[in-house]
mmCIF file of C-alpha atoms and ligand atoms in Angstrom:
data_model
loop_
_atom_site.group_PDB
_atom_site.id
_atom_site.type_symbol
_atom_site.label_atom_id
_atom_site.label_comp_id
_atom_site.label_asym_id
_atom_site.label_seq_id
_atom_site.Cartn_x
_atom_site.Cartn_y
_atom_site.Cartn_z
ATOM 1 C CA MET A 76 -112.821 203.220 -93.336
ATOM 2 C CA SER A 77 -116.392 201.609 -92.554
ATOM 3 C CA ARG A 78 -119.351 202.901 -95.176
ATOM 4 C CA PRO A 79 -121.982 204.542 -92.580
ATOM 5 C CA LEU A 80 -124.620 203.201 -91.561
ATOM 6 C CA THR A 81 -127.924 204.431 -93.127
ATOM 7 C CA PHE A 82 -131.563 205.056 -92.113
ATOM 8 C CA ARG A 83 -133.721 201.652 -93.649
ATOM 9 C CA HIS A 84 -137.754 201.174 -93.609
ATOM 10 C CA LEU A 85 -137.403 198.010 -92.006
ATOM 11 C CA PHE A 86 -141.158 196.306 -93.519
ATOM 12 C CA GLY A 87 -139.422 192.999 -93.901
ATOM 13 C CA PRO A 88 -140.168 189.986 -91.241
ATOM 14 C CA GLY A 89 -137.685 191.411 -88.900
ATOM 15 C CA PRO A 90 -135.615 192.967 -87.784
ATOM 16 C CA SER A 91 -138.261 196.111 -87.184
ATOM 17 C CA ASN A 92 -137.267 199.045 -87.235
ATOM 18 C CA CYS A 93 -137.321 199.720 -82.485
ATOM 19 C CA TYR A 94 -139.094 202.512 -81.308
ATOM 20 C CA PRO A 95 -136.433 205.760 -80.024
ATOM 21 C CA GLU A 96 -136.659 204.222 -76.112
ATOM 22 C CA ALA A 97 -135.237 201.527 -77.210
ATOM 23 C CA ILE A 98 -132.443 202.676 -79.065
ATOM 24 C CA GLU A 99 -131.696 205.546 -76.947
ATOM 25 C CA ALA A 100 -130.977 202.640 -73.715
ATOM 26 C CA LEU A 101 -128.631 201.209 -75.658
ATOM 27 C CA GLY A 102 -126.773 204.576 -75.215
ATOM 28 C CA HIS A 103 -126.532 204.504 -71.723
ATOM 29 C CA PRO A 104 -123.512 203.741 -69.496
ATOM 30 C CA VAL A 105 -122.796 200.292 -69.146
ATOM 31 C CA LEU A 106 -122.725 198.945 -65.570
ATOM 32 C CA GLY A 107 -121.693 195.487 -64.344
ATOM 33 C CA HIS A 108 -123.879 192.626 -64.276
ATOM 34 C CA LEU A 109 -124.058 192.830 -60.874
ATOM 35 C CA ASP A 110 -124.590 196.241 -59.696
ATOM 36 C CA PRO A 111 -128.004 196.792 -57.759
ATOM 37 C CA LEU A 112 -128.752 199.543 -60.090
ATOM 38 C CA PHE A 113 -128.433 196.768 -63.030
ATOM 39 C CA LEU A 114 -129.818 194.046 -60.890
ATOM 40 C CA GLU A 115 -132.931 196.388 -61.042
ATOM 41 C CA VAL A 116 -133.302 197.479 -64.750
ATOM 42 C CA LEU A 117 -133.080 193.265 -65.165
ATOM 43 C CA ASP A 118 -135.866 192.700 -62.297
ATOM 44 C CA ASN A 119 -138.200 195.286 -64.350
ATOM 45 C CA THR A 120 -137.221 193.572 -67.545
ATOM 46 C CA CYS A 121 -138.580 190.318 -66.504
ATOM 47 C CA ALA A 122 -141.554 191.972 -64.839
ATOM 48 C CA GLY A 123 -142.349 193.316 -68.184
ATOM 49 C CA LEU A 124 -141.740 190.061 -69.639
ATOM 50 C CA ARG A 125 -144.457 188.222 -67.787
ATOM 51 C CA GLN A 126 -146.802 190.764 -69.089
ATOM 52 C CA VAL A 127 -146.064 190.650 -72.886
ATOM 53 C CA TRP A 128 -146.438 186.804 -72.061
ATOM 54 C CA GLY A 129 -148.920 186.629 -70.050
ATOM 55 C CA THR A 130 -147.602 184.875 -66.801
ATOM 56 C CA ASN A 131 -146.740 184.458 -63.409
ATOM 57 C CA ASN A 132 -143.650 182.725 -64.035
ATOM 58 C CA ALA A 133 -140.865 183.031 -61.942
ATOM 59 C CA ARG A 134 -138.899 181.819 -64.296
ATOM 60 C CA THR A 135 -139.576 184.158 -67.350
ATOM 61 C CA LEU A 136 -136.372 186.181 -68.350
ATOM 62 C CA PRO A 137 -134.312 187.735 -71.184
ATOM 63 C CA LEU A 138 -132.183 184.570 -72.650
ATOM 64 C CA SER A 139 -128.808 186.129 -74.353
ATOM 65 C CA GLY A 140 -129.054 185.547 -77.581
ATOM 66 C CA THR A 141 -131.732 185.920 -80.349
ATOM 67 C CA GLY A 142 -134.958 184.195 -80.802
ATOM 68 C CA SER A 143 -132.969 181.155 -82.195
ATOM 69 C CA ALA A 144 -131.456 180.730 -78.776
ATOM 70 C CA GLY A 145 -134.533 180.543 -77.100
ATOM 71 C CA MET A 146 -135.447 177.330 -78.783
ATOM 72 C CA GLU A 147 -132.199 175.868 -78.262
ATOM 73 C CA ALA A 148 -133.418 176.470 -74.790
ATOM 74 C CA ALA A 149 -136.562 175.649 -74.898
ATOM 75 C CA PHE A 150 -135.424 171.581 -76.220
ATOM 76 C CA VAL A 151 -132.144 171.208 -75.138
ATOM 77 C CA ASN A 152 -133.521 171.539 -71.331
ATOM 78 C CA THR A 153 -136.863 169.728 -72.100
ATOM 79 C CA VAL A 154 -136.260 166.625 -73.991
ATOM 80 C CA GLY A 155 -132.801 164.145 -74.331
ATOM 81 C CA ALA A 156 -132.341 160.398 -75.900
ATOM 82 C CA GLY A 157 -135.587 158.427 -74.868
ATOM 83 C CA ASP A 158 -138.211 161.348 -75.247
ATOM 84 C CA VAL A 159 -140.422 162.403 -77.523
ATOM 85 C CA ALA A 160 -141.271 164.709 -79.052
ATOM 86 C CA VAL A 161 -143.797 166.139 -81.167
ATOM 87 C CA VAL A 162 -143.565 169.111 -83.256
ATOM 88 C CA ALA A 163 -146.208 170.865 -85.450
ATOM 89 C CA VAL A 164 -144.669 171.803 -89.118
ATOM 90 C CA ASN A 165 -146.413 174.533 -90.919
ATOM 91 C CA GLY A 166 -143.370 176.897 -92.808
ATOM 92 C CA LEU A 167 -140.193 176.699 -91.693
ATOM 93 C CA PHE A 168 -140.016 177.576 -87.893
ATOM 94 C CA GLY A 169 -141.345 174.390 -87.141
ATOM 95 C CA GLU A 170 -138.585 172.586 -89.831
ATOM 96 C CA ARG A 171 -136.092 174.627 -87.159
ATOM 97 C CA MET A 172 -137.765 173.062 -84.217
ATOM 98 C CA CYS A 173 -137.316 169.623 -85.847
ATOM 99 C CA GLU A 174 -133.682 170.239 -86.734
ATOM 100 C CA VAL A 175 -133.355 171.224 -82.999
ATOM 101 C CA ALA A 176 -135.106 168.391 -81.197
ATOM 102 C CA ARG A 177 -133.279 165.956 -83.273
ATOM 103 C CA ARG A 178 -129.847 166.662 -82.258
ATOM 104 C CA THR A 179 -130.913 166.684 -78.443
ATOM 105 C CA GLY A 180 -131.172 163.248 -79.576
ATOM 106 C CA ALA A 181 -135.068 163.379 -78.620
ATOM 107 C CA GLU A 182 -137.209 161.315 -81.275
ATOM 108 C CA VAL A 183 -139.369 163.577 -83.164
ATOM 109 C CA VAL A 184 -142.372 162.689 -84.284
ATOM 110 C CA ARG A 185 -143.164 165.549 -87.239
ATOM 111 C CA VAL A 186 -146.684 166.619 -87.851
ATOM 112 C CA ASP A 187 -146.739 168.651 -91.493
ATOM 113 C CA HIS A 188 -148.968 170.855 -92.373
ATOM 114 C CA GLU A 189 -149.710 172.374 -96.070
ATOM 115 C CA TRP A 190 -147.507 175.814 -95.656
ATOM 116 C CA GLY A 191 -150.306 179.016 -95.383
ATOM 117 C CA GLN A 192 -152.567 176.981 -93.541
ATOM 118 C CA PRO A 193 -152.603 176.796 -89.844
ATOM 119 C CA ILE A 194 -151.348 173.845 -87.843
ATOM 120 C CA ASP A 195 -154.329 171.233 -86.913
ATOM 121 C CA PRO A 196 -154.085 170.714 -82.793
ATOM 122 C CA GLU A 197 -156.456 167.483 -82.861
ATOM 123 C CA ARG A 198 -153.571 165.673 -85.267
ATOM 124 C CA VAL A 199 -150.842 166.942 -83.457
ATOM 125 C CA ALA A 200 -151.986 165.977 -80.082
ATOM 126 C CA ALA A 201 -153.323 163.180 -81.478
ATOM 127 C CA ALA A 202 -149.549 162.309 -83.063
ATOM 128 C CA HIS A 203 -148.259 160.325 -80.196
ATOM 129 C CA PRO A 204 -150.088 158.633 -76.813
ATOM 130 C CA ASN A 205 -147.408 160.107 -74.690
ATOM 131 C CA PRO A 206 -144.798 162.828 -76.431
ATOM 132 C CA LYS A 207 -143.186 164.658 -73.729
ATOM 133 C CA VAL A 208 -143.547 167.707 -75.034
ATOM 134 C CA ILE A 209 -145.394 168.875 -78.177
ATOM 135 C CA ALA A 210 -144.829 172.670 -79.777
ATOM 136 C CA ALA A 211 -145.975 174.623 -82.196
ATOM 137 C CA VAL A 212 -144.951 177.777 -83.994
ATOM 138 C CA HIS A 213 -147.904 180.216 -82.728
ATOM 139 C CA ALA A 214 -147.557 182.887 -85.235
ATOM 140 C CA GLU A 215 -145.066 181.504 -88.510
ATOM 141 C CA THR A 216 -143.211 184.259 -89.663
ATOM 142 C CA SER A 217 -142.499 182.246 -92.742
ATOM 143 C CA THR A 218 -145.841 182.043 -94.239
ATOM 144 C CA GLY A 219 -147.500 184.528 -92.096
ATOM 145 C CA VAL A 220 -150.129 182.502 -90.820
ATOM 146 C CA ARG A 221 -151.085 182.279 -86.789
ATOM 147 C CA SER A 222 -152.250 179.208 -85.359
ATOM 148 C CA ASP A 223 -154.339 178.444 -82.733
ATOM 149 C CA ILE A 224 -151.941 178.091 -78.668
ATOM 150 C CA ALA A 225 -154.664 177.898 -76.890
ATOM 151 C CA ALA A 226 -156.533 174.611 -78.432
ATOM 152 C CA LEU A 227 -153.545 172.631 -78.374
ATOM 153 C CA GLY A 228 -152.683 173.673 -74.598
ATOM 154 C CA ARG A 229 -156.284 172.052 -74.277
ATOM 155 C CA LEU A 230 -155.095 168.987 -75.959
ATOM 156 C CA LYS A 231 -152.214 168.126 -74.973
ATOM 157 C CA GLY A 232 -152.075 165.515 -71.834
ATOM 158 C CA ASP A 233 -149.272 165.283 -69.767
ATOM 159 C CA ALA A 234 -146.983 166.938 -72.223
ATOM 160 C CA LEU A 235 -144.865 169.755 -71.679
ATOM 161 C CA LEU A 236 -146.453 172.482 -74.604
ATOM 162 C CA VAL A 237 -143.330 174.600 -76.387
ATOM 163 C CA THR A 238 -144.276 177.438 -78.053
ATOM 164 C CA ASP A 239 -142.547 179.979 -80.575
ATOM 165 C CA ALA A 240 -143.944 183.259 -79.874
ATOM 166 C CA VAL A 241 -141.104 185.081 -81.958
ATOM 167 C CA THR A 242 -143.817 187.264 -84.104
ATOM 168 C CA SER A 243 -146.855 187.058 -81.994
ATOM 169 C CA ILE A 244 -145.305 188.717 -78.502
ATOM 170 C CA GLY A 245 -146.216 192.467 -77.827
ATOM 171 C CA GLY A 246 -147.966 192.481 -81.458
ATOM 172 C CA LEU A 247 -151.147 189.085 -80.679
ATOM 173 C CA GLU A 248 -152.621 188.478 -77.809
ATOM 174 C CA LEU A 249 -150.692 186.399 -76.002
ATOM 175 C CA LEU A 250 -151.814 184.394 -72.665
ATOM 176 C CA ALA A 251 -149.520 181.870 -71.684
ATOM 177 C CA ASP A 252 -150.750 180.887 -68.517
ATOM 178 C CA ASP A 253 -154.695 180.311 -69.343
ATOM 179 C CA TRP A 254 -153.318 178.309 -73.159
ATOM 180 C CA GLY A 255 -151.289 175.921 -70.379
ATOM 181 C CA ILE A 256 -147.854 177.432 -72.232
ATOM 182 C CA ASP A 257 -145.665 175.500 -70.608
ATOM 183 C CA VAL A 258 -141.606 176.781 -72.097
ATOM 184 C CA GLY A 259 -142.136 179.588 -74.849
ATOM 185 C CA TYR A 260 -139.859 181.734 -76.085
ATOM 186 C CA ALA A 261 -139.944 184.741 -78.045
ATOM 187 C CA GLY A 262 -137.479 187.747 -79.957
ATOM 188 C CA THR A 263 -137.259 190.965 -79.199
ATOM 189 C CA GLN A 264 -136.588 192.429 -82.821
ATOM 190 C CA LYS A 265 -139.591 191.939 -84.347
ATOM 191 C CA CYS A 266 -143.608 192.854 -83.046
ATOM 192 C CA LEU A 267 -141.352 194.628 -79.980
ATOM 193 C CA GLY A 268 -139.300 197.290 -81.733
ATOM 194 C CA VAL A 269 -136.370 196.593 -79.972
ATOM 195 C CA ALA A 270 -132.578 195.314 -81.681
ATOM 196 C CA PRO A 271 -131.987 191.442 -82.328
ATOM 197 C CA GLY A 272 -130.257 189.950 -79.491
ATOM 198 C CA LEU A 273 -132.479 188.683 -76.226
ATOM 199 C CA SER A 274 -134.509 186.089 -76.132
ATOM 200 C CA PRO A 275 -138.073 186.922 -73.777
ATOM 201 C CA PHE A 276 -138.287 182.966 -72.307
ATOM 202 C CA THR A 277 -140.326 181.547 -70.198
ATOM 203 C CA ILE A 278 -140.761 178.051 -68.084
ATOM 204 C CA SER A 279 -143.650 176.995 -65.493
ATOM 205 C CA ASP A 280 -142.249 175.998 -61.712
ATOM 206 C CA ALA A 281 -143.778 172.431 -63.311
ATOM 207 C CA ALA A 282 -141.950 172.091 -66.316
ATOM 208 C CA PHE A 283 -138.858 173.350 -64.623
ATOM 209 C CA GLU A 284 -139.279 170.095 -62.041
ATOM 210 C CA ARG A 285 -139.132 168.072 -65.602
ATOM 211 C CA ARG A 286 -136.572 169.651 -67.159
ATOM 212 C CA VAL A 287 -133.124 168.156 -67.949
ATOM 213 C CA LYS A 288 -130.679 168.266 -65.861
ATOM 214 C CA ASP A 289 -127.804 168.013 -67.049
ATOM 215 C CA PRO A 290 -128.282 169.578 -70.856
ATOM 216 C CA GLN A 291 -126.419 169.239 -73.433
ATOM 217 C CA SER A 292 -125.648 172.843 -73.274
ATOM 218 C CA TRP A 293 -123.875 174.451 -70.335
ATOM 219 C CA TYR A 294 -124.510 178.346 -71.707
ATOM 220 C CA LEU A 295 -128.239 177.507 -71.707
ATOM 221 C CA ASP A 296 -128.842 175.239 -68.562
ATOM 222 C CA LEU A 297 -130.989 176.651 -66.963
ATOM 223 C CA GLY A 298 -131.111 175.161 -64.007
ATOM 224 C CA LEU A 299 -127.360 177.054 -63.874
ATOM 225 C CA LEU A 300 -129.062 180.269 -65.056
ATOM 226 C CA GLY A 301 -131.678 180.157 -62.395
ATOM 227 C CA GLY A 302 -128.976 181.141 -59.919
ATOM 228 C CA TYR A 303 -128.556 184.704 -61.934
ATOM 229 C CA VAL A 304 -132.434 185.412 -62.986
ATOM 230 C CA GLY A 305 -135.506 184.902 -62.029
ATOM 231 C CA THR A 306 -135.462 182.992 -59.083
ATOM 232 C CA ALA A 307 -132.886 184.210 -56.873
ATOM 233 C CA GLY A 308 -132.997 187.956 -55.414
ATOM 234 C CA GLY A 309 -130.854 190.450 -54.524
ATOM 235 C CA SER A 310 -127.520 189.301 -52.966
ATOM 236 C CA GLN A 311 -128.002 185.776 -53.608
ATOM 237 C CA ARG A 312 -127.190 186.236 -57.246
ATOM 238 C CA THR A 313 -124.143 184.561 -59.315
ATOM 239 C CA TYR A 314 -122.035 185.002 -62.207
ATOM 240 C CA HIS A 315 -123.157 182.544 -64.682
ATOM 241 C CA HIS A 316 -122.448 184.366 -68.085
ATOM 242 C CA THR A 317 -122.150 188.647 -68.434
ATOM 243 C CA ALA A 318 -125.244 189.858 -68.884
ATOM 244 C CA PRO A 319 -125.828 191.886 -72.750
ATOM 245 C CA VAL A 320 -125.961 195.022 -70.361
ATOM 246 C CA PRO A 321 -127.275 197.552 -72.748
ATOM 247 C CA MET A 322 -129.226 195.170 -74.702
ATOM 248 C CA ILE A 323 -131.544 194.634 -71.842
ATOM 249 C CA ALA A 324 -131.723 198.209 -70.754
ATOM 250 C CA SER A 325 -132.848 198.551 -74.064
ATOM 251 C CA LEU A 326 -135.496 196.065 -73.226
ATOM 252 C CA GLN A 327 -136.994 197.596 -70.508
ATOM 253 C CA ALA A 328 -137.482 200.208 -72.647
ATOM 254 C CA GLY A 329 -139.011 199.104 -75.193
ATOM 255 C CA LEU A 330 -141.566 197.358 -72.504
ATOM 256 C CA ALA A 331 -141.971 200.541 -70.932
ATOM 257 C CA ARG A 332 -143.439 202.095 -74.443
ATOM 258 C CA VAL A 333 -144.973 199.158 -75.339
ATOM 259 C CA LEU A 334 -146.598 198.622 -71.427
ATOM 260 C CA GLY A 335 -146.740 202.545 -71.255
ATOM 261 C CA GLU A 336 -148.986 202.582 -74.645
ATOM 262 C CA GLY A 337 -151.009 199.812 -73.152
ATOM 263 C CA LEU A 338 -150.561 195.946 -74.504
ATOM 264 C CA ASP A 339 -153.816 196.162 -76.250
ATOM 265 C CA ALA A 340 -153.564 199.244 -77.563
ATOM 266 C CA VAL A 341 -150.993 198.017 -79.195
ATOM 267 C CA ARG A 342 -152.341 194.711 -80.091
ATOM 268 C CA ALA A 343 -155.333 197.231 -82.113
ATOM 269 C CA ARG A 344 -152.258 198.741 -84.058
ATOM 270 C CA HIS A 345 -151.031 195.713 -85.272
ATOM 271 C CA ALA A 346 -154.478 194.511 -85.952
ATOM 272 C CA THR A 347 -155.489 197.291 -87.814
ATOM 273 C CA ALA A 348 -152.472 198.209 -89.529
ATOM 274 C CA GLY A 349 -151.815 194.144 -90.737
ATOM 275 C CA LEU A 350 -155.556 194.316 -92.362
ATOM 276 C CA ALA A 351 -155.389 197.836 -93.931
ATOM 277 C CA LEU A 352 -152.174 196.802 -95.876
ATOM 278 C CA GLN A 353 -153.872 193.154 -97.276
ATOM 279 C CA ASP A 354 -156.847 194.803 -97.694
ATOM 280 C CA GLY A 355 -154.578 197.456 -99.612
ATOM 281 C CA LEU A 356 -153.129 194.921 -101.513
ATOM 282 C CA GLU A 357 -155.732 193.074 -102.546
ATOM 283 C CA GLU A 358 -157.248 196.231 -104.060
ATOM 284 C CA MET A 359 -153.778 196.362 -105.833
ATOM 285 C CA GLY A 360 -154.960 193.127 -107.455
ATOM 286 C CA LEU A 361 -152.495 191.195 -105.704
ATOM 287 C CA ASP A 362 -153.601 187.132 -103.707
ATOM 288 C CA LEU A 363 -152.493 187.096 -100.571
ATOM 289 C CA PHE A 364 -150.999 183.452 -99.781
ATOM 290 C CA ALA A 365 -151.928 182.944 -96.091
ATOM 291 C CA ALA A 366 -155.325 181.404 -95.843
ATOM 292 C CA GLU A 367 -157.709 183.805 -94.776
ATOM 293 C CA GLY A 368 -158.949 184.017 -91.261
ATOM 294 C CA PHE A 369 -155.686 182.728 -90.543
ATOM 295 C CA ARG A 370 -153.749 185.380 -91.382
ATOM 296 C CA LEU A 371 -150.509 187.578 -88.719
ATOM 297 C CA PRO A 372 -151.360 191.449 -88.825
ATOM 298 C CA SER A 373 -147.755 191.583 -87.965
ATOM 299 C CA LEU A 374 -146.499 189.834 -91.168
ATOM 300 C CA THR A 375 -148.589 189.704 -94.659
ATOM 301 C CA THR A 376 -147.803 187.308 -97.361
ATOM 302 C CA VAL A 377 -148.152 188.090 -100.780
ATOM 303 C CA ARG A 378 -148.028 186.510 -104.070
ATOM 304 C CA VAL A 379 -145.594 187.892 -106.449
ATOM 305 C CA PRO A 380 -147.386 189.168 -109.900
ATOM 306 C CA GLU A 381 -147.191 186.418 -112.830
ATOM 307 C CA GLY A 382 -144.236 188.363 -115.163
ATOM 308 C CA VAL A 383 -142.950 190.492 -112.438
ATOM 309 C CA ASP A 384 -139.079 189.692 -110.849
ATOM 310 C CA SER A 385 -139.832 189.602 -106.960
ATOM 311 C CA ALA A 386 -136.294 190.387 -106.728
ATOM 312 C CA ALA A 387 -135.933 193.139 -108.651
ATOM 313 C CA VAL A 388 -138.616 194.882 -106.530
ATOM 314 C CA ARG A 389 -137.257 193.877 -103.266
ATOM 315 C CA ALA A 390 -134.151 195.690 -105.594
ATOM 316 C CA TYR A 391 -135.603 198.671 -106.316
ATOM 317 C CA LEU A 392 -137.559 199.373 -102.938
ATOM 318 C CA LEU A 393 -134.252 199.762 -101.204
ATOM 319 C CA LYS A 394 -132.474 201.786 -103.744
ATOM 320 C CA ASN A 395 -135.173 204.150 -104.296
ATOM 321 C CA PHE A 396 -136.680 204.275 -100.872
ATOM 322 C CA SER A 397 -134.381 202.406 -98.709
ATOM 323 C CA MET A 398 -137.482 200.085 -97.426
ATOM 324 C CA GLU A 399 -136.360 196.396 -97.228
ATOM 325 C CA ILE A 400 -139.350 194.226 -97.940
ATOM 326 C CA GLY A 401 -138.447 190.091 -97.676
ATOM 327 C CA ALA A 402 -138.569 186.909 -99.848
ATOM 328 C CA GLY A 403 -140.759 184.387 -99.225
ATOM 329 C CA VAL A 404 -138.897 181.118 -97.959
ATOM 330 C CA GLY A 405 -138.143 177.636 -99.331
ATOM 331 C CA GLN A 406 -140.191 177.052 -102.549
ATOM 332 C CA PHE A 407 -141.843 180.093 -102.082
ATOM 333 C CA ALA A 408 -138.495 181.896 -102.488
ATOM 334 C CA SER A 409 -139.165 183.291 -105.395
ATOM 335 C CA SER A 410 -142.572 183.492 -105.612
ATOM 336 C CA VAL A 411 -144.005 185.604 -102.619
ATOM 337 C CA TRP A 412 -142.996 188.733 -100.529
ATOM 338 C CA ARG A 413 -143.311 188.867 -96.574
ATOM 339 C CA ILE A 414 -144.520 192.484 -95.724
ATOM 340 C CA GLY A 415 -143.903 193.237 -92.297
ATOM 341 C CA MET A 416 -145.934 195.847 -89.840
ATOM 342 C CA MET A 417 -144.188 195.426 -86.525
ATOM 343 C CA GLY A 418 -143.736 197.590 -83.163
ATOM 344 C CA PRO A 419 -143.181 200.637 -84.731
ATOM 345 C CA ASN A 420 -144.057 199.910 -88.070
ATOM 346 C CA ALA A 421 -147.347 198.750 -86.922
ATOM 347 C CA ASN A 422 -149.484 202.095 -88.265
ATOM 348 C CA ASN A 423 -151.585 203.208 -90.966
ATOM 349 C CA ALA A 424 -148.733 206.217 -92.515
ATOM 350 C CA SER A 425 -146.654 202.414 -92.496
ATOM 351 C CA VAL A 426 -149.257 201.173 -95.005
ATOM 352 C CA VAL A 427 -149.359 203.626 -96.966
ATOM 353 C CA PHE A 428 -146.414 204.114 -97.545
ATOM 354 C CA VAL A 429 -145.716 200.290 -98.220
ATOM 355 C CA LEU A 430 -148.817 200.311 -100.913
ATOM 356 C CA ALA A 431 -147.762 203.514 -102.915
ATOM 357 C CA ALA A 432 -143.401 202.096 -103.399
ATOM 358 C CA LEU A 433 -144.672 198.332 -103.912
ATOM 359 C CA LYS A 434 -147.430 199.878 -106.663
ATOM 360 C CA GLU A 435 -144.575 202.201 -108.138
ATOM 361 C CA ALA A 436 -141.770 199.612 -108.263
ATOM 362 C CA ILE A 437 -144.027 196.492 -109.462
ATOM 363 C CA ALA A 438 -144.479 199.439 -113.008
ATOM 364 C CA LYS A 439 -141.114 200.137 -112.970
ATOM 365 C CA VAL A 440 -139.165 197.340 -112.814
HETATM 366 C C1 PLP W 1314 -136.961 185.588 -86.056
HETATM 367 C C2 PLP W 1314 -138.298 184.144 -86.038
HETATM 368 C C3 PLP W 1314 -136.868 183.296 -85.195
HETATM 369 C C4 PLP W 1314 -135.770 183.406 -85.145
HETATM 370 O O1 PLP W 1314 -135.310 184.589 -84.156
HETATM 371 P P1 PLP W 1314 -133.975 185.289 -84.867
HETATM 372 O O2 PLP W 1314 -134.024 186.350 -83.762
HETATM 373 O O3 PLP W 1314 -133.669 184.536 -86.201
HETATM 374 O O4 PLP W 1314 -132.738 183.866 -84.037
HETATM 375 C C5 PLP W 1314 -137.605 181.814 -84.596
HETATM 376 N N1 PLP W 1314 -139.107 181.560 -84.974
HETATM 377 C C6 PLP W 1314 -140.390 182.289 -85.402
HETATM 378 C C7 PLP W 1314 -141.266 182.149 -85.795
HETATM 379 C C8 PLP W 1314 -139.710 183.633 -86.409
HETATM 380 O O5 PLP W 1314 -140.516 184.872 -86.981
#
């Protein structure tokens, strides 16, 4: 017998708790992936994704797979042997981009930054005279830092700008077209408040024209996927792989929830909650990790106080409050906590709850 699952308050780096509308939609009857009723759901979802991305790209779609599948799709479709990819690294996800890009056979020019700091767009843009791709993470979830993608877009030249918006989509301002993002990928389980399983993906027509024609991944080949989502319509659609129908229905419902509240209102809710959490942590005498002025509202990094056992505090929160917060990453694994205020959790009640629970946990362990 399997153990019954219990409710958790998910205040880590993702997944976050989901909007009730998104969970409810998972229980709808499953439809065939070519059923006209489902194609309507898919079209609605793509339209909603264009709004949260801030793009008119026809090829804006929910890729099957989590955010990392989006990352993989971004690189295998844009670079291969003989191409140069400049990658800005200021945390774990920038590092992962380097690894994914390397496996395509591309030459990776890595531009390192101190963890906890934003990327320096000028240094990144100057790293190579003619890269095919310049890539950066908008919201680095490993460190809680926001970088200026618009500035990088102004400096990219002929390169394609690949952007990771996994922790910014639905929580931070994101204007793919205005900022010059050519290829972007995101995730559902962070600020969008939907379960993990899809990667909201967008690629401009110009970038699509310059894509790798026969990428190493058949599954994530955007040329083949175009026959099903994005460009083909109605009866033109052909089978590529079976769409994860319930997840797409769930994403449609989550997007309707977010767009119904209003993108600006949802972003303001994230901003207010994040700031209140950060102020509260400082009032408790704790030190924030991310550089001031570049802190994400959706994900706060805070230093574990001297003499406090990081893992014991997290275990205490889980046991006594059914609350999850994240450990740090890499060399900061036990010296930093990561606290997410994402999706439905981005509100004042969550802030009060997390601060009180954390204060008790630090006192008791
Ligand atoms: C979570 C995350 C990813 C990876 O997404 P998965 O859904 O875990 O595959 C990539 N980039 C960033 C910035 C993330 O926060």
